[in-house]
């Protein structure tokens, strides 16, 4: 697990204009790079996908270690990175923390990578 | 500029099933994480977007330093990372190298992040 500090901007704040439509500004590129950095770890992708593919796109942290050979603190660290990137939200209920996907954040990143017909308008 | 070695799998090889549809396998998560790692740097995103937004989604390396305050070798390093991730292809013509976007690779990543209605079928 990487201990490097990840400075992130929640992806909800990013514009969703496809990067094939116009060249990204420096600020927008920085925001998007943070979001993609949160997705650049296989464990985080598996955790996100595990939550996203469940009914209600939600899971108890107690159910997320199945099939992932990592300690609970490591899993919690990765979930925190995804939360700080705006891809998950968390809520405590009694003894457990539940994580839910932010579909708008995934959708926004999906749209940024979208290849539209008629792209390439800038010279 | 990061000197860390990036081991990547060209994203063309990855399945494009949305991660909200079913939990990712370990192998697939590793492949996707490599692609997202290539996108996790603001300079690489700006270069990719700069190429993708041009006519023909292609650019000469000689035109890519405009507005990016980096040396040519650093820019070439970032372009190589994008190429190794399968997001760009390159071709030498006379004295210059030209880079072209691989739209299928961007589209595949876009589809992986797609949020479909009716998602969340796994328990």
mmCIF file of C-alpha atoms in Angstrom:
data_model
loop_
_atom_site.group_PDB
_atom_site.id
_atom_site.type_symbol
_atom_site.label_atom_id
_atom_site.label_comp_id
_atom_site.label_asym_id
_atom_site.label_seq_id
_atom_site.Cartn_x
_atom_site.Cartn_y
_atom_site.Cartn_z
ATOM 1 C CA UNK A 1 0.000 0.000 0.000
ATOM 2 C CA UNK A 2 1.299 3.405 -0.951
ATOM 3 C CA UNK A 3 1.790 5.838 1.894
ATOM 4 C CA UNK A 4 2.262 8.799 -0.417
ATOM 5 C CA UNK A 5 -0.037 11.693 0.301
ATOM 6 C CA UNK A 6 -2.680 12.076 -2.342
ATOM 7 C CA UNK A 7 -3.996 15.605 -2.790
ATOM 8 C CA UNK A 8 -7.342 15.294 -4.446
ATOM 9 C CA UNK A 9 -10.166 17.449 -5.712
ATOM 10 C CA UNK A 10 -13.585 15.794 -5.571
ATOM 11 C CA UNK A 11 -14.413 14.860 -9.118
ATOM 12 C CA UNK A 12 -17.923 16.307 -8.820
ATOM 13 C CA UNK A 13 -16.263 19.707 -9.152
ATOM 14 C CA UNK A 14 -14.758 18.847 -12.547
ATOM 15 C CA UNK A 15 -16.299 19.767 -15.862
ATOM 16 C CA UNK A 16 -17.375 16.787 -17.950
ATOM 17 C CA UNK A 17 -16.471 18.109 -21.415
ATOM 18 C CA UNK A 18 -14.815 15.292 -23.379
ATOM 19 C CA UNK A 19 -11.060 15.799 -23.688
ATOM 20 C CA UNK A 20 -11.325 15.134 -27.419
ATOM 21 C CA UNK A 21 -13.529 18.229 -27.766
ATOM 22 C CA UNK A 22 -11.031 20.832 -26.564
ATOM 23 C CA UNK A 23 -7.592 20.926 -24.934
ATOM 24 C CA UNK A 24 -7.784 20.746 -21.125
ATOM 25 C CA UNK A 25 -6.774 23.741 -19.049
ATOM 26 C CA UNK A 26 -3.996 23.298 -16.493
ATOM 27 C CA UNK A 27 -6.463 23.492 -13.586
ATOM 28 C CA UNK A 28 -8.947 21.053 -15.081
ATOM 29 C CA UNK A 29 -6.152 18.617 -15.952
ATOM 30 C CA UNK A 30 -4.959 18.730 -12.337
ATOM 31 C CA UNK A 31 -8.439 17.981 -11.003
ATOM 32 C CA UNK A 32 -8.979 15.099 -13.403
ATOM 33 C CA UNK A 33 -5.496 13.678 -12.767
ATOM 34 C CA UNK A 34 -6.361 13.460 -9.048
ATOM 35 C CA UNK A 35 -9.499 11.482 -9.822
ATOM 36 C CA UNK A 36 -7.647 9.132 -12.183
ATOM 37 C CA UNK A 37 -4.930 8.714 -9.544
ATOM 38 C CA UNK A 38 -7.580 7.424 -7.143
ATOM 39 C CA UNK A 39 -8.492 4.867 -9.846
ATOM 40 C CA UNK A 40 -4.874 3.932 -10.604
ATOM 41 C CA UNK A 41 -4.627 1.227 -7.929
ATOM 42 C CA UNK A 42 -5.966 -2.300 -8.583
ATOM 43 C CA UNK A 43 -7.217 -2.734 -5.018
ATOM 44 C CA UNK A 44 -9.127 0.543 -5.149
ATOM 45 C CA UNK A 45 -10.674 -0.408 -8.490
ATOM 46 C CA UNK A 46 -11.758 -3.767 -7.077
ATOM 47 C CA UNK A 47 -13.231 -2.164 -3.961
ATOM 48 C CA UNK A 48 -15.067 0.448 -6.031
ATOM 49 C CA UNK A 49 -16.353 -2.187 -8.414
ATOM 50 C CA UNK A 50 -17.350 -4.468 -5.550
ATOM 51 C CA UNK A 51 -19.453 -1.691 -4.043
ATOM 52 C CA UNK A 52 -20.785 -0.406 -7.383
ATOM 53 C CA UNK A 53 -21.993 -3.816 -8.534
ATOM 54 C CA UNK A 54 -24.114 -4.452 -5.412
ATOM 55 C CA UNK A 55 -27.792 -3.735 -4.983
ATOM 56 C CA UNK A 56 -28.099 -0.049 -4.141
ATOM 57 C CA UNK A 57 -24.404 0.474 -5.043
ATOM 58 C CA UNK A 58 -23.666 0.320 -1.316
ATOM 59 C CA UNK A 59 -21.690 -1.975 0.997
ATOM 60 C CA UNK A 60 -20.746 -2.342 4.644
ATOM 61 C CA UNK A 61 -17.000 -2.113 5.180
ATOM 62 C CA UNK A 62 -17.368 -5.425 7.046
ATOM 63 C CA UNK A 63 -18.298 -7.154 3.757
ATOM 64 C CA UNK A 64 -15.523 -5.733 1.596
ATOM 65 C CA UNK A 65 -12.558 -7.851 2.629
ATOM 66 C CA UNK A 66 -13.936 -11.008 0.959
ATOM 67 C CA UNK A 67 -11.526 -12.086 -1.785
ATOM 68 C CA UNK A 68 -9.095 -9.247 -1.039
ATOM 69 C CA UNK A 69 -6.046 -10.382 0.897
ATOM 70 C CA UNK A 70 -5.426 -7.164 2.830
ATOM 71 C CA UNK A 71 -5.867 -6.029 6.416
ATOM 72 C CA UNK A 72 -8.909 -3.986 7.396
ATOM 73 C CA UNK A 73 -6.820 -0.807 7.996
ATOM 74 C CA UNK A 74 -5.358 -1.074 4.480
ATOM 75 C CA UNK A 75 -8.818 -1.532 2.989
ATOM 76 C CA UNK A 76 -10.043 1.451 5.005
ATOM 77 C CA UNK A 77 -7.144 3.538 3.693
ATOM 78 C CA UNK A 78 -8.069 2.746 0.086
ATOM 79 C CA UNK A 79 -11.745 3.497 0.755
ATOM 80 C CA UNK A 80 -10.719 6.843 2.230
ATOM 81 C CA UNK A 81 -8.772 7.722 -0.947
ATOM 82 C CA UNK A 82 -11.851 6.912 -3.055
ATOM 83 C CA UNK A 83 -14.028 8.969 -0.695
ATOM 84 C CA UNK A 84 -11.678 11.962 -0.805
ATOM 85 C CA UNK A 85 -11.709 11.789 -4.602
ATOM 86 C CA UNK A 86 -15.503 12.076 -4.477
ATOM 87 C CA UNK A 87 -16.123 8.607 -5.901
ATOM 88 C CA UNK A 88 -17.648 7.208 -2.688
ATOM 89 C CA UNK A 89 -19.569 8.611 0.251
ATOM 90 C CA UNK A 90 -19.596 6.968 3.693
ATOM 91 C CA UNK A 91 -22.106 6.803 6.517
ATOM 92 C CA UNK A 92 -21.788 5.261 9.980
ATOM 93 C CA UNK A 93 -24.714 3.077 11.096
ATOM 94 C CA UNK A 94 -24.351 1.562 14.583
ATOM 95 C CA UNK A 95 -20.937 -0.170 14.662
ATOM 96 C CA UNK A 96 -20.210 -0.188 10.939
ATOM 97 C CA UNK A 97 -19.364 2.248 8.193
ATOM 98 C CA UNK A 98 -21.229 1.880 4.902
ATOM 99 C CA UNK A 99 -19.853 3.107 1.561
ATOM 100 C CA UNK A 100 -21.956 4.130 -1.395
ATOM 101 C CA UNK A 101 -20.901 4.973 -4.942
ATOM 102 C CA UNK A 102 -21.389 8.526 -6.258
ATOM 103 C CA UNK A 103 -22.686 7.636 -9.744
ATOM 104 C CA UNK A 104 -22.438 11.253 -10.946
ATOM 105 C CA UNK A 105 -18.672 11.200 -10.293
ATOM 106 C CA UNK A 106 -18.125 8.012 -12.317
ATOM 107 C CA UNK A 107 -20.393 9.355 -15.048
ATOM 108 C CA UNK A 108 -18.397 12.594 -15.220
ATOM 109 C CA UNK A 109 -15.104 10.730 -15.690
ATOM 110 C CA UNK A 110 -16.758 8.476 -18.265
ATOM 111 C CA UNK A 111 -17.907 11.558 -20.207
ATOM 112 C CA UNK A 112 -14.437 13.119 -20.107
ATOM 113 C CA UNK A 113 -13.059 10.039 -21.902
ATOM 114 C CA UNK A 114 -15.941 9.811 -24.331
ATOM 115 C CA UNK A 115 -14.968 9.793 -27.991
ATOM 116 C CA UNK A 116 -17.643 11.628 -29.914
ATOM 117 C CA UNK A 117 -18.178 11.522 -33.607
ATOM 118 C CA UNK A 118 -17.184 14.865 -35.077
ATOM 119 C CA UNK A 119 -14.468 15.389 -32.459
ATOM 120 C CA UNK A 120 -11.373 17.407 -33.162
ATOM 121 C CA UNK A 121 -12.561 20.946 -33.625
ATOM 122 C CA UNK A 122 -9.493 22.823 -32.351
ATOM 123 C CA UNK A 123 -6.639 23.455 -34.720
ATOM 124 C CA UNK B 1 8.593 14.324 -13.679
ATOM 125 C CA UNK B 2 8.289 10.898 -12.130
ATOM 126 C CA UNK B 3 11.086 8.502 -12.902
ATOM 127 C CA UNK B 4 9.232 5.526 -11.449
ATOM 128 C CA UNK B 5 8.913 2.593 -13.819
ATOM 129 C CA UNK B 6 5.378 2.164 -14.988
ATOM 130 C CA UNK B 7 4.437 -1.376 -15.966
ATOM 131 C CA UNK B 8 1.476 -1.093 -18.255
ATOM 132 C CA UNK B 9 -0.867 -3.275 -20.243
ATOM 133 C CA UNK B 10 -2.225 -1.645 -23.394
ATOM 134 C CA UNK B 11 -5.791 -0.767 -22.609
ATOM 135 C CA UNK B 12 -7.004 -2.248 -25.904
ATOM 136 C CA UNK B 13 -6.556 -5.631 -24.226
ATOM 137 C CA UNK B 14 -8.976 -4.779 -21.410
ATOM 138 C CA UNK B 15 -12.624 -5.747 -21.348
ATOM 139 C CA UNK B 16 -14.998 -2.787 -21.439
ATOM 140 C CA UNK B 17 -17.717 -4.129 -19.107
ATOM 141 C CA UNK B 18 -18.798 -1.298 -16.800
ATOM 142 C CA UNK B 19 -17.458 -1.765 -13.276
ATOM 143 C CA UNK B 20 -20.943 -1.133 -11.903
ATOM 144 C CA UNK B 21 -22.167 -4.264 -13.714
ATOM 145 C CA UNK B 22 -19.985 -6.831 -11.966
ATOM 146 C CA UNK B 23 -17.018 -6.876 -9.582
ATOM 147 C CA UNK B 24 -13.675 -6.671 -11.395
ATOM 148 C CA UNK B 25 -11.328 -9.630 -11.358
ATOM 149 C CA UNK B 26 -7.832 -9.133 -9.959
ATOM 150 C CA UNK B 27 -6.274 -9.328 -13.435
ATOM 151 C CA UNK B 28 -8.715 -6.939 -15.061
ATOM 152 C CA UNK B 29 -8.323 -4.469 -12.171
ATOM 153 C CA UNK B 30 -4.542 -4.547 -12.676
ATOM 154 C CA UNK B 31 -4.861 -3.824 -16.391
ATOM 155 C CA UNK B 32 -7.288 -0.959 -15.857
ATOM 156 C CA UNK B 33 -5.227 0.503 -13.006
ATOM 157 C CA UNK B 34 -2.255 0.731 -15.394
ATOM 158 C CA UNK B 35 -4.324 2.677 -17.903
ATOM 159 C CA UNK B 36 -5.679 5.025 -15.240
ATOM 160 C CA UNK B 37 -2.136 5.504 -13.932
ATOM 161 C CA UNK B 38 -1.138 6.776 -17.355
ATOM 162 C CA UNK B 39 -3.998 9.298 -17.040
ATOM 163 C CA UNK B 40 -3.140 10.278 -13.454
ATOM 164 C CA UNK B 41 -0.656 13.003 -14.404
ATOM 165 C CA UNK B 42 -1.851 16.507 -15.352
ATOM 166 C CA UNK B 43 0.820 16.941 -18.031
ATOM 167 C CA UNK B 44 -0.076 13.636 -19.674
ATOM 168 C CA UNK B 45 -3.774 14.544 -19.630
ATOM 169 C CA UNK B 46 -3.023 17.906 -21.237
ATOM 170 C CA UNK B 47 -0.840 16.305 -23.907
ATOM 171 C CA UNK B 48 -3.464 13.659 -24.643
ATOM 172 C CA UNK B 49 -6.195 16.259 -24.802
ATOM 173 C CA UNK B 50 -4.072 18.555 -26.947
ATOM 174 C CA UNK B 51 -3.586 15.752 -29.473
ATOM 175 C CA UNK B 52 -7.157 14.440 -29.222
ATOM 176 C CA UNK B 53 -8.762 17.814 -29.841
ATOM 177 C CA UNK B 54 -6.869 18.458 -33.107
ATOM 178 C CA UNK B 55 -8.067 17.697 -36.596
ATOM 179 C CA UNK B 56 -7.402 14.013 -37.209
ATOM 180 C CA UNK B 57 -6.612 13.521 -33.489
ATOM 181 C CA UNK B 58 -2.938 13.710 -34.443
ATOM 182 C CA UNK B 59 -0.021 16.046 -33.670
ATOM 183 C CA UNK B 60 3.663 16.449 -34.395
ATOM 184 C CA UNK B 61 5.779 16.287 -31.256
ATOM 185 C CA UNK B 62 7.258 19.612 -32.431
ATOM 186 C CA UNK B 63 3.868 21.308 -31.845
ATOM 187 C CA UNK B 64 3.138 19.898 -28.403
ATOM 188 C CA UNK B 65 5.323 22.065 -26.200
ATOM 189 C CA UNK B 66 3.189 25.187 -26.746
ATOM 190 C CA UNK B 67 1.757 26.276 -23.388
ATOM 191 C CA UNK B 68 3.499 23.467 -21.506
ATOM 192 C CA UNK B 69 6.549 24.658 -19.595
ATOM 193 C CA UNK B 70 8.593 21.462 -19.849
ATOM 194 C CA UNK B 71 11.651 20.345 -21.775
ATOM 195 C CA UNK B 72 11.270 18.274 -24.938
ATOM 196 C CA UNK B 73 12.741 15.127 -23.282
ATOM 197 C CA UNK B 74 10.205 15.398 -20.439
ATOM 198 C CA UNK B 75 7.356 15.785 -22.918
ATOM 199 C CA UNK B 76 8.688 12.792 -24.855
ATOM 200 C CA UNK B 77 8.791 10.741 -21.659
ATOM 201 C CA UNK B 78 5.122 11.491 -20.953
ATOM 202 C CA UNK B 79 4.144 10.699 -24.548
ATOM 203 C CA UNK B 80 5.961 7.369 -24.229
ATOM 204 C CA UNK B 81 3.946 6.495 -21.114
ATOM 205 C CA UNK B 82 0.710 7.256 -22.974
ATOM 206 C CA UNK B 83 1.907 5.188 -25.933
ATOM 207 C CA UNK B 84 2.870 2.225 -23.753
ATOM 208 C CA UNK B 85 -0.568 2.368 -22.152
ATOM 209 C CA UNK B 86 -2.099 2.037 -25.613
ATOM 210 C CA UNK B 87 -3.693 5.489 -25.584
ATOM 211 C CA UNK B 88 -1.467 6.881 -28.358
ATOM 212 C CA UNK B 89 0.375 5.486 -31.357
ATOM 213 C CA UNK B 90 3.424 7.154 -32.866
ATOM 214 C CA UNK B 91 4.904 7.318 -36.356
ATOM 215 C CA UNK B 92 8.131 8.888 -37.575
ATOM 216 C CA UNK B 93 7.854 11.032 -40.713
ATOM 217 C CA UNK B 94 11.106 12.598 -41.915
ATOM 218 C CA UNK B 95 12.649 14.368 -38.898
ATOM 219 C CA UNK B 96 9.606 14.362 -36.618
ATOM 220 C CA UNK B 97 7.525 11.920 -34.635
ATOM 221 C CA UNK B 98 3.753 12.232 -34.901
ATOM 222 C CA UNK B 99 1.366 11.008 -32.213
ATOM 223 C CA UNK B 100 -2.208 9.919 -32.834
ATOM 224 C CA UNK B 101 -4.933 9.071 -30.330
ATOM 225 C CA UNK B 102 -6.288 5.510 -30.181
ATOM 226 C CA UNK B 103 -9.999 6.362 -29.851
ATOM 227 C CA UNK B 104 -10.934 2.739 -29.080
ATOM 228 C CA UNK B 105 -8.730 2.835 -25.971
ATOM 229 C CA UNK B 106 -10.351 6.009 -24.627
ATOM 230 C CA UNK B 107 -13.781 4.636 -25.475
ATOM 231 C CA UNK B 108 -13.045 1.429 -23.584
ATOM 232 C CA UNK B 109 -12.058 3.316 -20.428
ATOM 233 C CA UNK B 110 -15.116 5.524 -20.823
ATOM 234 C CA UNK B 111 -17.326 2.427 -20.999
ATOM 235 C CA UNK B 112 -15.717 0.905 -17.901
ATOM 236 C CA UNK B 113 -16.770 3.982 -15.910
ATOM 237 C CA UNK B 114 -20.225 4.157 -17.465
ATOM 238 C CA UNK B 115 -23.092 4.165 -15.006
ATOM 239 C CA UNK B 116 -25.948 2.269 -16.570
ATOM 240 C CA UNK B 117 -29.530 2.386 -15.479
ATOM 241 C CA UNK B 118 -30.402 -0.954 -13.916
ATOM 242 C CA UNK B 119 -26.863 -1.461 -12.613
ATOM 243 C CA UNK B 120 -26.102 -3.405 -9.477
ATOM 244 C CA UNK B 121 -26.997 -6.982 -10.320
ATOM 245 C CA UNK B 122 -24.477 -8.810 -8.124
ATOM 246 C CA UNK B 123 -25.295 -9.434 -4.489
#
